[in-house]
CSV table of C-alpha atoms in Angstrom, one decimal:
chain,number,residue,atom,x,y,z
A,1,MET,CA,107.1,34.5,28.4
A,2,ASP,CA,110.3,34.6,30.3
A,3,GLU,CA,112.6,34.5,27.3
A,4,GLU,CA,110.7,37.1,25.8
A,5,VAL,CA,111.8,39.7,28.2
A,6,THR,CA,115.3,41.1,27.5
A,7,LEU,CA,117.3,44.1,28.7
A,8,ARG,CA,119.6,46.2,26.7
A,9,PRO,CA,121.3,49.7,26.7
A,10,CYS,CA,119.2,52.6,25.7
A,11,ASP,CA,119.6,54.0,22.1
A,12,LEU,CA,118.4,57.4,20.8
A,13,ALA,CA,116.5,55.5,18.2
A,14,ASP,CA,114.2,54.1,20.9
A,15,VAL,CA,112.6,57.5,21.4
A,16,ASP,CA,109.4,56.6,19.5
A,17,ASP,CA,108.8,53.5,21.6
A,18,LEU,CA,109.7,55.1,25.0
A,19,TYR,CA,107.5,58.1,24.1
A,20,GLU,CA,104.4,55.8,23.9
A,21,TYR,CA,104.5,55.2,27.7
A,22,ALA,CA,106.3,58.5,28.6
A,23,SER,CA,103.2,60.4,27.3
A,24,ASP,CA,100.8,58.1,29.2
A,25,ASP,CA,99.3,59.8,32.4
A,26,LYS,CA,98.5,56.4,33.8
A,27,VAL,CA,102.3,55.5,33.7
A,28,SER,CA,103.7,58.9,35.0
A,29,ALA,CA,101.3,58.9,37.9
A,30,TRP,CA,103.6,56.6,40.0
A,31,CYS,CA,106.9,58.2,38.6
A,32,ARG,CA,108.8,61.3,39.7
A,33,TRP,CA,108.4,62.8,36.3
A,34,ASP,CA,105.5,64.5,34.7
A,35,THR,CA,103.9,63.2,31.5
A,36,TYR,CA,105.9,64.2,28.4
A,37,THR,CA,104.1,66.1,25.8
A,38,ASN,CA,106.8,66.2,23.1
A,39,LYS,CA,109.4,63.9,21.8
A,40,GLU,CA,112.2,66.6,22.0
A,41,ASP,CA,111.9,66.7,25.8
A,42,LEU,CA,112.1,63.0,25.9
A,43,LEU,CA,115.1,62.9,23.5
A,44,ASN,CA,116.8,65.4,25.7
A,45,TYR,CA,116.2,63.3,28.7
A,46,MET,CA,117.5,60.3,27.0
A,47,LYS,CA,120.7,62.1,25.9
A,48,THR,CA,121.5,63.9,29.3
A,49,CYS,CA,120.3,61.0,31.7
A,50,MET,CA,119.5,57.7,30.3
A,51,ILE,CA,122.5,57.3,27.9
A,52,PRO,CA,125.3,58.5,30.4
A,53,HIS,CA,123.6,56.7,33.3
A,54,PRO,CA,125.8,54.4,35.3
A,55,TRP,CA,123.2,51.5,35.0
A,56,MET,CA,120.2,52.0,32.8
A,57,ARG,CA,118.5,49.4,30.5
A,58,VAL,CA,115.5,49.5,28.2
A,59,ILE,CA,113.2,46.7,28.9
A,60,CYS,CA,112.2,44.9,25.7
A,61,TYR,CA,109.2,42.5,25.2
A,62,ARG,CA,109.6,40.4,22.1
A,63,GLY,CA,112.4,42.7,21.0
A,64,ARG,CA,110.4,45.9,21.4
A,65,PRO,CA,111.2,48.6,24.1
A,66,VAL,CA,108.2,48.7,26.5
A,67,GLY,CA,109.9,50.3,29.6
A,68,SER,CA,113.1,50.9,31.3
A,69,ILE,CA,114.9,50.0,34.4
A,70,SER,CA,117.8,51.7,36.4
A,71,VAL,CA,120.0,51.2,39.4
A,72,THR,CA,121.5,54.5,40.5
A,73,PRO,CA,124.3,54.3,43.0
A,74,TYR,CA,124.8,56.7,45.9
A,75,THR,CA,128.2,58.3,46.3
A,76,GLY,CA,131.1,58.4,48.8
A,77,ALA,CA,130.4,56.2,51.9
A,78,ASP,CA,126.9,55.4,50.5
A,79,ARG,CA,128.3,53.9,47.4
A,80,CYS,CA,127.5,50.4,48.7
A,81,ARG,CA,123.9,51.0,48.0
A,82,ALA,CA,121.9,52.0,45.0
A,83,GLU,CA,118.2,52.8,44.2
A,84,LEU,CA,116.2,50.6,41.7
A,85,GLY,CA,113.8,52.3,39.6
A,86,TYR,CA,111.6,51.0,36.7
A,87,VAL,CA,108.7,52.1,34.4
A,88,LEU,CA,106.6,49.9,32.2
A,89,ALA,CA,104.0,50.8,29.4
A,90,SER,CA,100.6,50.3,30.9
A,91,GLN,CA,99.3,47.8,28.4
A,92,TYR,CA,102.1,45.4,29.5
A,93,TRP,CA,101.2,45.6,33.2
A,94,GLY,CA,100.1,42.4,35.0
A,95,LYS,CA,102.2,40.0,32.8
A,96,GLY,CA,105.2,39.6,35.0
A,97,ILE,CA,107.3,41.6,32.7
A,98,ALA,CA,108.5,44.1,35.3
A,99,THR,CA,109.3,41.1,37.7
A,100,LYS,CA,111.4,39.4,35.0
A,101,ALA,CA,113.2,42.7,34.2
A,102,VAL,CA,114.0,43.1,38.0
A,103,LYS,CA,115.3,39.5,38.2
A,104,LEU,CA,117.5,40.0,35.1
A,105,THR,CA,118.9,43.2,36.8
A,106,LEU,CA,119.7,41.5,40.0
A,107,GLU,CA,121.6,38.8,38.1
A,108,THR,CA,124.2,41.2,36.8
A,109,VAL,CA,124.1,44.5,38.6
A,110,PHE,CA,126.3,43.5,41.5
A,111,LYS,CA,129.1,42.6,39.0
A,112,ASP,CA,128.5,45.6,36.8
A,113,LEU,CA,128.6,48.2,39.7
A,114,LYS,CA,131.9,48.2,41.7
A,115,ASP,CA,131.2,48.5,45.4
A,116,LEU,CA,127.5,47.8,45.3
A,117,GLU,CA,126.2,45.5,48.0
A,118,ARG,CA,122.6,46.7,48.4
A,119,VAL,CA,119.9,47.6,45.9
A,120,GLU,CA,117.0,49.4,47.5
A,121,ALA,CA,113.7,50.4,46.2
A,122,LEU,CA,111.2,53.0,47.7
A,123,VAL,CA,107.7,52.2,46.9
A,124,ASP,CA,104.5,54.1,47.7
A,125,VAL,CA,102.4,52.4,50.4
A,126,GLU,CA,99.5,52.4,48.0
A,127,ASN,CA,101.5,51.1,44.9
A,128,PHE,CA,100.5,47.4,45.4
A,129,GLY,CA,101.5,46.5,41.8
A,130,SER,CA,105.2,47.5,42.5
A,131,GLN,CA,105.2,46.1,45.9
A,132,LYS,CA,104.2,42.6,44.4
A,133,VAL,CA,106.9,43.0,41.7
A,134,LEU,CA,109.6,43.5,44.3
A,135,GLU,CA,108.3,40.7,46.7
A,136,LYS,CA,108.2,38.3,43.8
A,137,SER,CA,111.7,39.3,42.7
A,138,GLY,CA,113.2,38.3,46.2
A,139,PHE,CA,113.3,41.7,47.9
A,140,THR,CA,113.0,42.0,51.6
A,141,LYS,CA,110.7,44.7,53.2
A,142,ASP,CA,113.0,46.8,55.5
A,143,GLY,CA,110.3,48.8,56.9
A,144,VAL,CA,107.8,51.6,56.3
A,145,LEU,CA,109.3,55.1,56.3
A,146,ARG,CA,106.8,57.6,57.4
A,147,ARG,CA,106.1,60.8,55.5
A,148,PHE,CA,109.3,59.9,53.7
A,149,SER,CA,109.2,61.6,50.3
A,150,ILE,CA,107.2,64.3,48.2
A,151,HIS,CA,105.5,62.8,45.4
A,152,LYS,CA,103.6,65.2,43.0
A,153,GLY,CA,103.4,67.7,45.8
A,154,MET,CA,102.1,65.4,48.5
A,155,VAL,CA,104.1,63.9,51.3
A,156,ARG,CA,103.9,60.1,51.3
A,157,ASP,CA,104.8,57.1,53.4
A,158,ARG,CA,107.0,54.8,51.5
A,159,ILE,CA,108.0,51.2,51.9
A,160,LEU,CA,111.7,50.5,51.7
A,161,TYR,CA,112.7,47.3,50.1
A,162,SER,CA,116.2,45.9,49.8
A,163,PHE,CA,118.2,43.1,48.0
A,164,ILE,CA,121.7,42.3,49.3
A,165,SER,CA,124.3,40.9,47.0
A,166,THR,CA,124.4,37.8,49.1
A,167,ASP,CA,120.6,37.3,49.0
A,168,PRO,CA,119.3,34.3,46.9
A,169,LEU,CA,118.2,35.0,43.3
A,170,VAL,CA,114.7,33.8,43.0
B,1,MET,CA,130.1,50.4,77.3
B,2,ASN,CA,127.4,49.4,79.6
B,3,HIS,CA,125.4,52.6,80.1
B,4,ASP,CA,123.2,51.1,82.9
B,5,GLU,CA,126.3,50.8,85.2
B,6,LYS,CA,127.1,54.5,84.7
B,7,ASN,CA,123.5,55.6,84.8
B,8,GLN,CA,122.6,54.4,88.3
B,9,ASN,CA,121.4,57.6,89.9
B,10,PRO,CA,122.3,60.5,87.7
B,11,LYS,CA,120.7,63.9,87.8
B,12,THR,CA,121.0,65.1,84.2
B,13,PRO,CA,122.8,68.4,84.2
B,14,THR,CA,121.1,71.4,82.6
B,15,ILE,CA,121.8,71.4,78.9
B,16,THR,CA,121.7,74.3,76.5
B,17,LEU,CA,122.3,74.4,72.8
B,18,ARG,CA,124.0,77.3,71.1
B,19,LYS,CA,125.9,77.9,67.9
B,20,PHE,CA,129.6,77.1,67.7
B,21,THR,CA,132.4,79.6,67.5
B,22,LEU,CA,136.0,79.2,66.5
B,23,SER,CA,137.1,79.6,70.2
B,24,ASP,CA,135.2,76.3,70.9
B,25,VAL,CA,138.0,74.3,69.1
B,26,ASP,CA,139.6,72.8,72.3
B,27,ALA,CA,136.2,71.7,73.6
B,28,PHE,CA,135.4,70.3,70.2
B,29,MET,CA,138.7,68.2,70.5
B,30,SER,CA,137.5,66.7,73.7
B,31,TRP,CA,135.0,64.5,71.7
B,32,ALA,CA,136.3,64.8,68.1
B,33,ALA,CA,139.8,63.4,69.0
B,34,ASP,CA,138.4,60.5,70.9
B,35,PRO,CA,138.1,57.1,69.1
B,36,ARG,CA,135.6,55.8,71.6
B,37,VAL,CA,133.3,58.6,70.3
B,38,THR,CA,134.2,58.4,66.6
B,39,ARG,CA,133.8,54.6,66.6
B,40,PHE,CA,130.5,54.8,64.8
B,41,GLN,CA,131.3,57.8,62.8
B,42,ARG,CA,132.7,57.8,59.2
B,43,ARG,CA,135.6,60.1,60.2
B,44,ASP,CA,138.7,59.1,62.1
B,45,PRO,CA,139.5,61.0,65.3
B,46,TYR,CA,141.2,64.3,64.9
B,47,SER,CA,144.7,64.7,66.0
B,48,ASP,CA,145.5,68.2,64.9
B,49,PRO,CA,143.5,71.0,66.2
B,50,ALA,CA,144.2,72.8,62.9
B,51,ASP,CA,142.1,70.2,61.2
B,52,ALA,CA,139.5,70.7,63.7
B,53,LEU,CA,139.4,74.4,63.2
B,54,ALA,CA,139.2,74.0,59.5
B,55,TYR,CA,136.2,71.6,60.1
B,56,ILE,CA,134.4,74.1,62.3
B,57,THR,CA,135.1,76.9,59.6
B,58,THR,CA,134.0,75.0,56.4
B,59,HIS,CA,131.4,72.6,57.8
B,60,ILE,CA,129.9,73.7,61.1
B,61,LEU,CA,129.7,77.5,60.8
B,62,PRO,CA,127.9,77.5,57.5
B,63,HIS,CA,125.8,74.4,58.3
B,64,PRO,CA,122.0,75.0,58.1
B,65,TRP,CA,121.6,73.7,61.7
B,66,TYR,CA,124.5,72.8,63.8
B,67,ARG,CA,124.7,73.3,67.7
B,68,ALA,CA,127.0,72.8,70.5
B,69,ILE,CA,125.6,70.7,73.4
B,70,CYS,CA,126.6,72.9,76.5
B,71,ILE,CA,126.8,72.4,80.2
B,72,ASP,CA,127.4,76.0,81.8
B,73,ASN,CA,128.0,77.3,78.3
B,74,THR,CA,130.9,74.8,77.8
B,75,PRO,CA,130.5,72.5,74.8
B,76,VAL,CA,130.5,68.7,75.7
B,77,GLY,CA,129.1,67.5,72.4
B,78,SER,CA,127.3,68.6,69.3
B,79,ILE,CA,124.0,67.8,67.5
B,80,SER,CA,123.1,68.7,63.9
B,81,VAL,CA,120.0,68.6,61.7
B,82,LYS,CA,120.6,68.1,58.0
B,83,PRO,CA,117.7,68.8,55.5
B,84,ALA,CA,117.4,66.1,52.9
B,85,PRO,CA,118.7,66.9,49.4
B,86,GLY,CA,116.7,68.0,46.5
B,87,GLU,CA,113.1,68.6,46.9
B,88,ASP,CA,112.5,66.6,50.2
B,89,ARG,CA,112.9,69.6,52.4
B,90,HIS,CA,110.1,68.3,54.8
B,91,ARG,CA,112.8,65.7,55.9
B,92,ALA,CA,116.0,66.2,57.8
B,93,SER,CA,118.4,63.8,59.5
B,94,ILE,CA,119.9,64.2,63.0
B,95,GLY,CA,123.5,63.3,64.0
B,96,TYR,CA,125.0,63.9,67.5
B,97,ARG,CA,128.2,63.1,69.4
B,98,LEU,CA,129.0,63.5,73.1
B,99,ALA,CA,132.4,63.6,75.0
B,100,TYR,CA,132.9,60.1,76.5
B,101,ASP,CA,133.0,61.4,80.1
B,102,TYR,CA,129.5,62.7,79.7
B,103,TRP,CA,127.8,59.4,78.4
B,104,GLY,CA,125.2,57.8,80.7
B,105,LYS,CA,123.7,60.9,82.3
B,106,GLY,CA,120.8,61.4,79.9
B,107,ILE,CA,122.5,64.3,78.1
B,108,ALA,CA,122.2,63.0,74.6
B,109,THR,CA,118.5,62.4,75.2
B,110,GLU,CA,117.9,65.8,76.5
B,111,ALA,CA,119.8,67.4,73.6
B,112,LEU,CA,117.6,65.5,71.2
B,113,LYS,CA,114.4,66.6,72.9
B,114,LEU,CA,115.5,70.3,72.8
B,115,THR,CA,116.7,69.7,69.1
B,116,ILE,CA,113.4,68.1,68.1
B,117,LYS,CA,111.3,71.1,69.6
B,118,ALA,CA,113.7,73.7,68.0
B,119,ALA,CA,113.9,72.1,64.5
B,120,PHE,CA,110.2,71.8,64.1
B,121,GLU,CA,109.9,75.4,65.2
B,122,GLU,CA,112.8,76.8,63.0
B,123,LEU,CA,112.9,74.8,59.9
B,124,ASP,CA,110.2,75.7,57.4
B,125,HIS,CA,108.0,72.7,56.1
B,126,LEU,CA,109.7,70.3,58.3
B,127,GLU,CA,107.6,67.1,58.9
B,128,ARG,CA,110.0,64.2,59.5
B,129,LEU,CA,113.2,63.9,61.5
B,130,GLU,CA,115.1,60.8,61.0
B,131,ALA,CA,118.3,59.2,62.6
B,132,ILE,CA,120.2,56.0,61.8
B,133,ALA,CA,122.1,54.0,64.4
B,134,ASP,CA,124.5,51.1,63.9
B,135,VAL,CA,122.9,47.8,64.8
B,136,ASP,CA,126.0,47.4,67.1
B,137,ASN,CA,125.3,50.7,68.9
B,138,PRO,CA,122.5,49.9,71.3
B,139,ALA,CA,123.3,53.0,73.4
B,140,SER,CA,122.5,55.3,70.6
B,141,GLN,CA,119.3,53.4,69.7
B,142,ARG,CA,118.2,53.7,73.4
B,143,VAL,CA,118.9,57.4,73.3
B,144,LEU,CA,116.6,57.8,70.3
B,145,GLU,CA,113.9,55.7,71.7
B,146,LYS,CA,114.0,57.7,75.0
B,147,ALA,CA,113.8,60.9,73.0
B,148,GLY,CA,110.5,59.6,71.4
B,149,PHE,CA,111.8,58.3,68.1
B,150,LYS,CA,110.1,55.3,66.5
B,151,GLU,CA,112.0,52.5,65.0
B,152,GLU,CA,111.0,51.8,61.4
B,153,GLY,CA,113.3,49.0,60.4
B,154,ILE,CA,116.9,47.6,59.9
B,155,LEU,CA,118.4,48.7,56.6
B,156,ARG,CA,120.9,46.0,55.7
B,157,LYS,CA,124.4,46.9,54.2
B,158,TYR,CA,123.4,50.6,54.4
B,159,VAL,CA,126.7,52.5,54.7
B,160,ARG,CA,130.4,51.9,54.5
B,161,LEU,CA,132.0,52.7,57.9
B,162,LYS,CA,135.8,52.3,58.3
B,163,GLY,CA,136.1,49.6,55.6
B,164,GLU,CA,133.1,47.7,56.6
B,165,THR,CA,129.5,47.8,55.2
B,166,ARG,CA,127.1,48.1,58.1
B,167,ASP,CA,123.5,47.3,59.0
B,168,MET,CA,121.7,50.4,60.4
B,169,VAL,CA,118.5,50.9,62.3
B,170,MET,CA,116.3,53.7,61.0
B,171,PHE,CA,114.3,55.8,63.3
B,172,SER,CA,111.9,58.8,62.8
B,173,PHE,CA,110.2,61.4,64.7
B,174,LEU,CA,107.2,63.2,62.9
B,175,LEU,CA,105.7,66.5,63.5
B,176,SER,CA,102.6,64.7,64.3
B,177,ASP,CA,104.3,62.6,67.0
B,178,ALA,CA,105.2,65.7,69.1
B,179,VAL,CA,103.0,65.9,72.2
């Protein structure tokens, strides 16, 4: 299964494949964005955000885009750290694909992004699936940040996870 | 420095908080020009009052919540509350600095307590105040704990400070924590 998960840069031609999960309520529930209802909006997001992004990859399973993963650096004195985010089509959940994508990301992102020393991820306290992905990928739980962020109008507790450039790849 | 030695039997002086004015520049230099105070700050100590004046004008005066910590209306430090960027207006981070001669008297703790009360009253929708302290700054960690903040964890390699990437301790005080 491992060899079947690959990462590559996003291409506008991926819009149809990405739309399959971007239009899925089950997927958008845990994401900051709302479910997409038309491909034009998604194409616009791909053009303005995904393609120019400092580190964004499409997750492919057996060559077909099934999700995306990104590492977004902060600026200035905070450029030593970056936030990990990923999304996966729901029919591919529970197969270890997200875990493999995160591991592949950690293998190269510290070389790809200058000044990066810390990759962090904020996960909802009730998003047990994502917590497992990060734990299996070698992230450390830094702590629970209480009432940290607003998600779809609700203030949520978040778990902060980190992976430092010197941490062992698992 | 060892705060316990300086803190043997202090009576914390009466502290008030007020907005800065340009005429506070000399008082401002009493901590902003001191490398002992700026040690855990990103900025280097000021050497030119003109730079300090520019900072007061462009950063402090227009700031959403920035106050002078005063004894007898004379600033001996400052404390600020900065709302989080974007949509997370329910969250804000606190920073504070105190002139070296006033350390160890409970002043920062008292300023924090006053700020917590004022911030939750004055800032709409505020639910979470947070502060980070360098792992090598136990004095600041103690100040936050004494003011009622709860430690949430150690954030490894969190910020660049004067050429080094530092581990920081995260603290928070929630609206629901207030007694």
